[in-house]
Each structure stands twice: as C-alpha cells, then as structure tokens.
Short mmCIF file of C-alpha atoms and ligand atoms in Angstrom, two decimals:
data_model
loop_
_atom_site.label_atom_id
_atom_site.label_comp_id
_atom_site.label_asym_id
_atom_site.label_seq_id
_atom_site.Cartn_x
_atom_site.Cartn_y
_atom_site.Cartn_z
CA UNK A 159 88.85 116.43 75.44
CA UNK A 160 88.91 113.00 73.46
CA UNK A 161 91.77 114.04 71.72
CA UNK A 162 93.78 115.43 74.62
CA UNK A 163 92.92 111.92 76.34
CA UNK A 164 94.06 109.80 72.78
CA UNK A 165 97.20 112.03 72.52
CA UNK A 166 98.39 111.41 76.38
CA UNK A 167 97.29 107.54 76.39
CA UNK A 168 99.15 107.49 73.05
CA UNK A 169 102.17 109.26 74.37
CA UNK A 170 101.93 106.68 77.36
CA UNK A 171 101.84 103.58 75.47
CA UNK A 172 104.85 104.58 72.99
CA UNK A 173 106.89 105.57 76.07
CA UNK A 174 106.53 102.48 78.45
CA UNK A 175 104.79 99.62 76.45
CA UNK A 176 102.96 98.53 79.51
CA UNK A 177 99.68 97.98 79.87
CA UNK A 178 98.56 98.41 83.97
CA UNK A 179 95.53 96.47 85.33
CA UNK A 180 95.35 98.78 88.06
CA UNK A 181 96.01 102.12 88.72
CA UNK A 182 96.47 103.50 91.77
CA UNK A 183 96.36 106.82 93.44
CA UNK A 184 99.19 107.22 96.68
CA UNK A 185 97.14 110.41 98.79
CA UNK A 186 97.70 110.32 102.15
CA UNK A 187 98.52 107.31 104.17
CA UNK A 188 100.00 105.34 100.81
CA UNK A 189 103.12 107.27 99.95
CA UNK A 190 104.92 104.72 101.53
CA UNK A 191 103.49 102.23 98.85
CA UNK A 192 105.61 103.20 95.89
CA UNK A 193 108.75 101.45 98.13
CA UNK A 194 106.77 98.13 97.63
CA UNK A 195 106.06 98.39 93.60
CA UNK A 196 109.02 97.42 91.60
CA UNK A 197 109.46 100.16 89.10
CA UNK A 198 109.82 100.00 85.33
CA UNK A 199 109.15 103.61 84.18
CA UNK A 200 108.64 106.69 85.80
CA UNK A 201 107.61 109.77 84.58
CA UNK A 202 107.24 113.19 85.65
CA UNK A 203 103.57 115.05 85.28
CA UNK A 204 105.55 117.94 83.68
CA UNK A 205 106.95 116.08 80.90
CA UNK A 206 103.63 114.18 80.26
CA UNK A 207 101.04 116.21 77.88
CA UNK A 208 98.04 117.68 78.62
CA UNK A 209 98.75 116.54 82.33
CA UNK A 210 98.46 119.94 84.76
CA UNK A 211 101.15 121.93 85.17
CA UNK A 212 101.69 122.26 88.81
CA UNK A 213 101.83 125.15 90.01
CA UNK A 214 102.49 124.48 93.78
CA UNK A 215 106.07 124.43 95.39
CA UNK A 216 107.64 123.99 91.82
CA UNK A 217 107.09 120.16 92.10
CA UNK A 218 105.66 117.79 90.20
CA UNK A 219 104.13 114.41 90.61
CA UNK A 220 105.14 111.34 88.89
CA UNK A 221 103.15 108.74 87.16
CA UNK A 222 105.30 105.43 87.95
CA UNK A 223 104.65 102.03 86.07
CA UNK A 224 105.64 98.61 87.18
CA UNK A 225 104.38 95.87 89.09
CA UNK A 226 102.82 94.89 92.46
CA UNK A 227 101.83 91.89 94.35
CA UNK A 228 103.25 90.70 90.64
CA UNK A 229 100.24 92.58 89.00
CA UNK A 230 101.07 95.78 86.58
CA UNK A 231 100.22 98.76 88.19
CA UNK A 232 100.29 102.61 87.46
CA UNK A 233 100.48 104.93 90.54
CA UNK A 234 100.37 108.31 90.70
CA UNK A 235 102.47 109.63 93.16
CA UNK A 236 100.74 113.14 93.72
CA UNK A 237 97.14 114.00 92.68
CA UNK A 238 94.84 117.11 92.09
CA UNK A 239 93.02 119.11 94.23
CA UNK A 240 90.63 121.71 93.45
CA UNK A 241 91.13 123.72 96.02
CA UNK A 242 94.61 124.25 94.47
CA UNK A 243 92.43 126.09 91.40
CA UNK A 244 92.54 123.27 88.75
CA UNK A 245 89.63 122.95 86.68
CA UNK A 246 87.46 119.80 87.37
CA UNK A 247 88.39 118.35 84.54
CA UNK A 248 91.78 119.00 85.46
CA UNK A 249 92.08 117.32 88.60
CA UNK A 250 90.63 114.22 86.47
CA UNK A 251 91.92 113.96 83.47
CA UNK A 252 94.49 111.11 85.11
CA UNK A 253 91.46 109.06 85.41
CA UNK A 254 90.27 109.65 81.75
CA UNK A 255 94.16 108.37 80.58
CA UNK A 256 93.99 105.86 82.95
CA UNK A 257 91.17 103.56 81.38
CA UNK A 258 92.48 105.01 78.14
CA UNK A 259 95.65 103.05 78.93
CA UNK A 260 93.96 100.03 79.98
CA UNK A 261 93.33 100.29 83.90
CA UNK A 262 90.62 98.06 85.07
CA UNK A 263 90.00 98.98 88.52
CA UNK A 264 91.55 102.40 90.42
CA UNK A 265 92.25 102.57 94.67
CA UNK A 266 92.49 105.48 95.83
CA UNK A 267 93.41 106.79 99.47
CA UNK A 268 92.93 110.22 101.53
CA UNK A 269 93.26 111.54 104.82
CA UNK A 270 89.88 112.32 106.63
CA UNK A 271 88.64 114.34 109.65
CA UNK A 272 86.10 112.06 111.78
CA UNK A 273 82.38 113.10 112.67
CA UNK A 274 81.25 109.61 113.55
CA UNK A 275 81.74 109.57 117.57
CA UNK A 276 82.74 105.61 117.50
CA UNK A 277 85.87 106.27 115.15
CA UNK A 278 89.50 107.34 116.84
CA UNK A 279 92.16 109.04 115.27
CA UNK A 280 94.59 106.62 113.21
CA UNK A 281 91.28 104.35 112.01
CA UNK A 282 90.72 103.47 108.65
CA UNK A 283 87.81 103.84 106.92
CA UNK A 284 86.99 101.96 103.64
CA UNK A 285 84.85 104.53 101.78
CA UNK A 286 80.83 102.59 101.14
CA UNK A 287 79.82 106.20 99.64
CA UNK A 288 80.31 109.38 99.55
CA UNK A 289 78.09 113.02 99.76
CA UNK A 290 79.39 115.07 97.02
CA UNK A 291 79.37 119.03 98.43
CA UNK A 292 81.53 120.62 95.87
CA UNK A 293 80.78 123.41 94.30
CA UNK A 294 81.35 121.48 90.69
CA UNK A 295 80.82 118.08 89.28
CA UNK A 296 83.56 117.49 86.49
CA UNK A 297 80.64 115.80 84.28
CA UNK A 298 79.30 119.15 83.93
CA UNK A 299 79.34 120.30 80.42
CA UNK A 300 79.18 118.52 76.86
CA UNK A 301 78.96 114.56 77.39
CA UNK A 302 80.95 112.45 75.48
CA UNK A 303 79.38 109.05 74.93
CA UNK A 304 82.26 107.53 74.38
CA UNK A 305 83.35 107.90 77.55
CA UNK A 306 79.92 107.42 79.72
CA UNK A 307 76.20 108.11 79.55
CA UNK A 308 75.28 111.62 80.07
CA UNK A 309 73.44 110.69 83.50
CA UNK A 310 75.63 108.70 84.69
CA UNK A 311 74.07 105.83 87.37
CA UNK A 312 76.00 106.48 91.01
CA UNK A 313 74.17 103.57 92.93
CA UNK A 314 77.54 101.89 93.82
CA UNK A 315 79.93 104.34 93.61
CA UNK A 316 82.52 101.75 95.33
CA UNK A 317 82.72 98.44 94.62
CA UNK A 318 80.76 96.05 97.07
CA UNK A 319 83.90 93.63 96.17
CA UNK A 320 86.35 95.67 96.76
CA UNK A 321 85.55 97.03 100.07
CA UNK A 322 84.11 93.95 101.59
CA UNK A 323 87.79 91.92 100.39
CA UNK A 324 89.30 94.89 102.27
CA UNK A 325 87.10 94.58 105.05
CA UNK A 326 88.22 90.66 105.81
CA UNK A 327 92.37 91.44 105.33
CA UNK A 328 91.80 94.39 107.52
CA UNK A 329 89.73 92.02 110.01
CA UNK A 330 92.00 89.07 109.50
CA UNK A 331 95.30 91.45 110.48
CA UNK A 332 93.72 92.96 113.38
CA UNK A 333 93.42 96.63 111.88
CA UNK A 334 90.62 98.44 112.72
CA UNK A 335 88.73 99.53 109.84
CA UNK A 336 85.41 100.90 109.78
CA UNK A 337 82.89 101.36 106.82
CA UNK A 338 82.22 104.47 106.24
CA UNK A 339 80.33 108.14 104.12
CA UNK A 340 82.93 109.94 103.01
CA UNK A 341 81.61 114.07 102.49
CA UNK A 342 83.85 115.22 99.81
CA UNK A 343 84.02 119.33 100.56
CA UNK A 344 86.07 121.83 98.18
CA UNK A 345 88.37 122.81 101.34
CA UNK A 346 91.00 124.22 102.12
CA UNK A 347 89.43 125.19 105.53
CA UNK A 348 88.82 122.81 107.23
CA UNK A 349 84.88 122.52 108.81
CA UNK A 350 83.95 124.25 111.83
CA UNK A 351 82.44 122.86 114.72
CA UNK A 352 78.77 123.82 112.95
CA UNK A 353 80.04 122.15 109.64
CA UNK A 354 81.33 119.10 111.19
CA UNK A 355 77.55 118.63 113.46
CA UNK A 356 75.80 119.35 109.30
CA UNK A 357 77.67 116.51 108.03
CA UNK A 358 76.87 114.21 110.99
CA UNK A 359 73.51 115.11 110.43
CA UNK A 360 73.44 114.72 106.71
CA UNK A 361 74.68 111.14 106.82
CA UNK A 362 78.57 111.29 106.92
CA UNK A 363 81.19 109.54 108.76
CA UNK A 364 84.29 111.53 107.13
CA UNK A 365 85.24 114.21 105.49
CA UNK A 366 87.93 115.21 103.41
CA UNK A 367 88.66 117.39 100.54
CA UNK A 368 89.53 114.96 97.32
CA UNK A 369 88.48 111.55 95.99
CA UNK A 370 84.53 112.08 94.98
CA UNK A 371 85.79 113.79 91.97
CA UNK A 372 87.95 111.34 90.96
CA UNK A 373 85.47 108.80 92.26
CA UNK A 374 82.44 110.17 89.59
CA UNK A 375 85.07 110.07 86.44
CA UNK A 376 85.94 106.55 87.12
CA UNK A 377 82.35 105.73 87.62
CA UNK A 378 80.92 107.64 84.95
CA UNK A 379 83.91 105.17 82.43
CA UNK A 380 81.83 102.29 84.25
CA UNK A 381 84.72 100.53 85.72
CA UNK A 382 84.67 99.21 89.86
CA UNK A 383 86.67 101.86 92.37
CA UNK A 384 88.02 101.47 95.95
CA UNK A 385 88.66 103.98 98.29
CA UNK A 386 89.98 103.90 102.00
CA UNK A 387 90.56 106.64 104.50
CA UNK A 388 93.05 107.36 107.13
CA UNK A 389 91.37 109.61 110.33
CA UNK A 390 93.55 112.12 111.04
CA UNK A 391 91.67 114.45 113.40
CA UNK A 392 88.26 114.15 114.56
CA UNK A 393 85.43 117.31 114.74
CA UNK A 394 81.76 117.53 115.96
CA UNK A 395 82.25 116.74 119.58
CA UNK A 396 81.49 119.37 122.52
CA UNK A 397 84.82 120.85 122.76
CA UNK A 398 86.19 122.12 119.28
CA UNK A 399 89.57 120.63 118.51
CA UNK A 400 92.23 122.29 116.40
CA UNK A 401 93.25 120.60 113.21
CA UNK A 402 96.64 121.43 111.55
CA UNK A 403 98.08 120.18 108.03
CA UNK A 404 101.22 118.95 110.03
CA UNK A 405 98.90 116.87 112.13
CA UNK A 406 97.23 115.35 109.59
CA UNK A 407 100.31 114.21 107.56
CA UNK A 408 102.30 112.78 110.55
CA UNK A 409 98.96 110.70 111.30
CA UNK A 410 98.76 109.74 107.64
CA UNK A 411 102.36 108.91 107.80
CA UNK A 412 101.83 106.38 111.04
CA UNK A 413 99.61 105.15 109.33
CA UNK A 414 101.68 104.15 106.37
CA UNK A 415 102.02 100.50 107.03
CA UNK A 416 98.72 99.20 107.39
CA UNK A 417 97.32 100.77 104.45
CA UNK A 418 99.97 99.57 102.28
CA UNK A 419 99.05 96.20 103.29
CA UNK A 420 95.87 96.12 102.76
CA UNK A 421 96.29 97.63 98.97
CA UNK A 422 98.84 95.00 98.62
CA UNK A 423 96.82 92.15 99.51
CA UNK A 424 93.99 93.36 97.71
CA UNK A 425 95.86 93.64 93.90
CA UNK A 426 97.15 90.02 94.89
CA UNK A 427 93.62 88.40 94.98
CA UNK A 428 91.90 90.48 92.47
CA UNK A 429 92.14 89.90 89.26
N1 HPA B 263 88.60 118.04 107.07
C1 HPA B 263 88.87 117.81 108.33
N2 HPA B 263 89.88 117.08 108.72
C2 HPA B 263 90.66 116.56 107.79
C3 HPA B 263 90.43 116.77 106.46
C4 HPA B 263 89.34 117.57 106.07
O1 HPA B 263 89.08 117.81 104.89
N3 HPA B 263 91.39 116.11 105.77
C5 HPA B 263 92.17 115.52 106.69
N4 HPA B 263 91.73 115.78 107.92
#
C-alpha cells in the first residue's frame, strides 16, 4: 500500500510539477465545475498507476490539475463506487495520493435521495455527518501509522469551517441549503419505502451511495473535508415514489450552477 501510494504521488509530481492545495471530487451536481478551473494537466485514470482500471462503459476518469478561484486544485472528474465491485481500498486510494501530493483540504459532492420531510427535490444539503451502513470500512485490515492511527477519531468528520462558510454563501445567494446526516448505503438499489422510514428513524436526512468512504480515508490522514449534497428524489413519505438513475442525473445536472458557486467561493476564502 505505501509503496503503491509513493510510486503514484511520485509518478504525479514528475508528470505535472504542481503541487494542489485542494483536491476536489466532481460527483453529481459539480461536473459542470471543471468548465470553471483553468487546466494545466490532465490525465487519464488509465494511464495513471495503481489507479483502478475501470471497468464500466470502457471509460475512464481523469485526474485534471490547474487552478481555481486562482488556488491550485486537483479534481477528479469521475470517482469510485463500490457497488461497481472495487475493493475499499480501491475506491480510495485517490484520497491516499491526494495528501501524498500535497492536498490540504478535499470537497466532495453527491446526489442524495431525501428522508427529511422539510427538504424538496433540487435542495442542497451540506453534509454535518454521516451514518456509515456499508458492508466494509476501507480502514479494515493492517494499519499503517504513517498514514493515521489505527482507531481513527470520527468526532468531526466534516469540517465545522467548511460547512458553516458554505452555509453563509449559500444564505447570502439565496440558495437553499440545509444541514444535513448523510446515510452512506452500498447501493445500487435504491431504499424501499421500509429502508427510507429506518434511516429517518436512525437519524438521517439523506442518503446516497458514495462519499463516507472517501470521507473516513481523508479523516483517518487527519486533514478537514467538505461535503454537499444535491436531492434528487425524495422517499419515506405515505405514497412510495419511483426513483430512476435518469432522474437523478437531470436533477443533479439543474443543479449544476449553484453548487459550482458555492465550491468556487469557498476555495477563494480558504486558505
Ligand atoms: N438513494 C436514493 N435516492 C438517491 C440516491 C440513493 O442512494 N442517490 C441519489 N438519489
């Protein structure tokens, strides 16, 4: 593992020279973001080593480099899921090369069904916590100190910074942004009406099926996270509602703008 994360940091650093303060992670709701960075490298995940081979549609994601809000930036365009059968540690080794490479803080975004009756579809929700309910943890297995303590301490998983500066540019543009659990499930189904009334019950607001993995790697490096949400469908209520993938990526889309903004405004005022 540490020398799978020296070789691809290495690799990194001899192919761009750049060292990124941020890195960022475009899931739903922030493709549009890579429009706003002004590129110096990019870099396919099949030519970078020890990245995962993806084995979905033939395509792969690309790691791009360059700046933002006149900060440097690394963004992966594309992520990991598990429920696309990578290993744990696969769908987080980005986050390993990341710090590796110098990142300071990661944002991530996701699309979300909604349990929590006061939130609409097209809301954000800046992630406070989250309920981890997959079936794995990626720290599972030998610890390397060198990368975090064995028992890692989860008691602010996001940073109170970071989500309370996101709070006031959401408030101060006139977006409505909740704060919100996120339950981070394996997927793909999504939950049935009995699932979606657990995780009300449990504590959650949302519920999606990537981040907390992510999320616990970064943490368990020790560096501050962010994470916000796009509502794409809501579940719980009386009468079940269907949820479909096209659904959830034309709401993600729409939403587009507003998330970009915020991530924008954030990496200008943090430093
Ligand atoms: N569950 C329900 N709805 C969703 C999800 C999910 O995991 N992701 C996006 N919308």
């Amino acid at each position: 593992m540490l020398d799978k994360i020296k070789e691809t940091s290495d690799f990194l650093k001899a192919k761009t020279s750049f060292t990124p303060d941020f890195g960022i992670v475009l899931g739903s709701g922030l493709g549009g973001l890579v429009n706003e960075i002004d590129v110096k490298y990019t870099l396919d995940y099949s030519s970078i080593p020890n990245f995962p081979v993806s084995t979905v549609c033939g395509h792969s994601g690309k790691l791009i480099f360059g700046t933002l809000s006149g900060k440097n930036v690394v963004a992966m365009q594309g992520r990991f899921h598990y429920y696309e059968g990578y290993s744990m540690q696969q769908v987080t080794f980005p986050m390993r090369v990341m710090k590796a490479i110098g990142v300071k803080r990661l944002l991530l975004s996701n699309a979300s069904g909604g349990m929590n009756p006061a939130y609409r579809v097209g809301d954000m929700v800046i992630i406070k916590d989250h309920i981890n309910l997959m079936p794995h943890n990626p720290l599972i297995g030998k610890n390397y100190d060198e990368l975090g303590p064995r028992f890692p301490d989860m008691s602010e998983p996001y940073d109170a910074e970071m989500l309370l500066l996101a709070k006031k540019i959401a408030d101060e543009k006139g977006f409505t942004a909740h704060l919100g659990v996120y339950a981070g499930l394996s997927g793909p189904c999504f939950e049935t009406p009995s699932e979606y009334r657990y995780l009300r019950i449990l504590g959650a607001d949302i519920v999606g099926m990537s981040t907390v993995p992510e999320v616990i790697v970064w943490r368990h490096g020790g560096l501050p996270c962010f994470a916000i949400s796009i509502v794409t469908d809501l579940g719980g209520f009386e009468q079940a509602q269907k949820v479909s993938h096209e659904e959830v990526l034309q709401v993600a889309t729409a939403a587009e703008g507003k998330m970009t903004a915020i991530i924008k405004e954030m990496i200008a005022k943090l430093s």
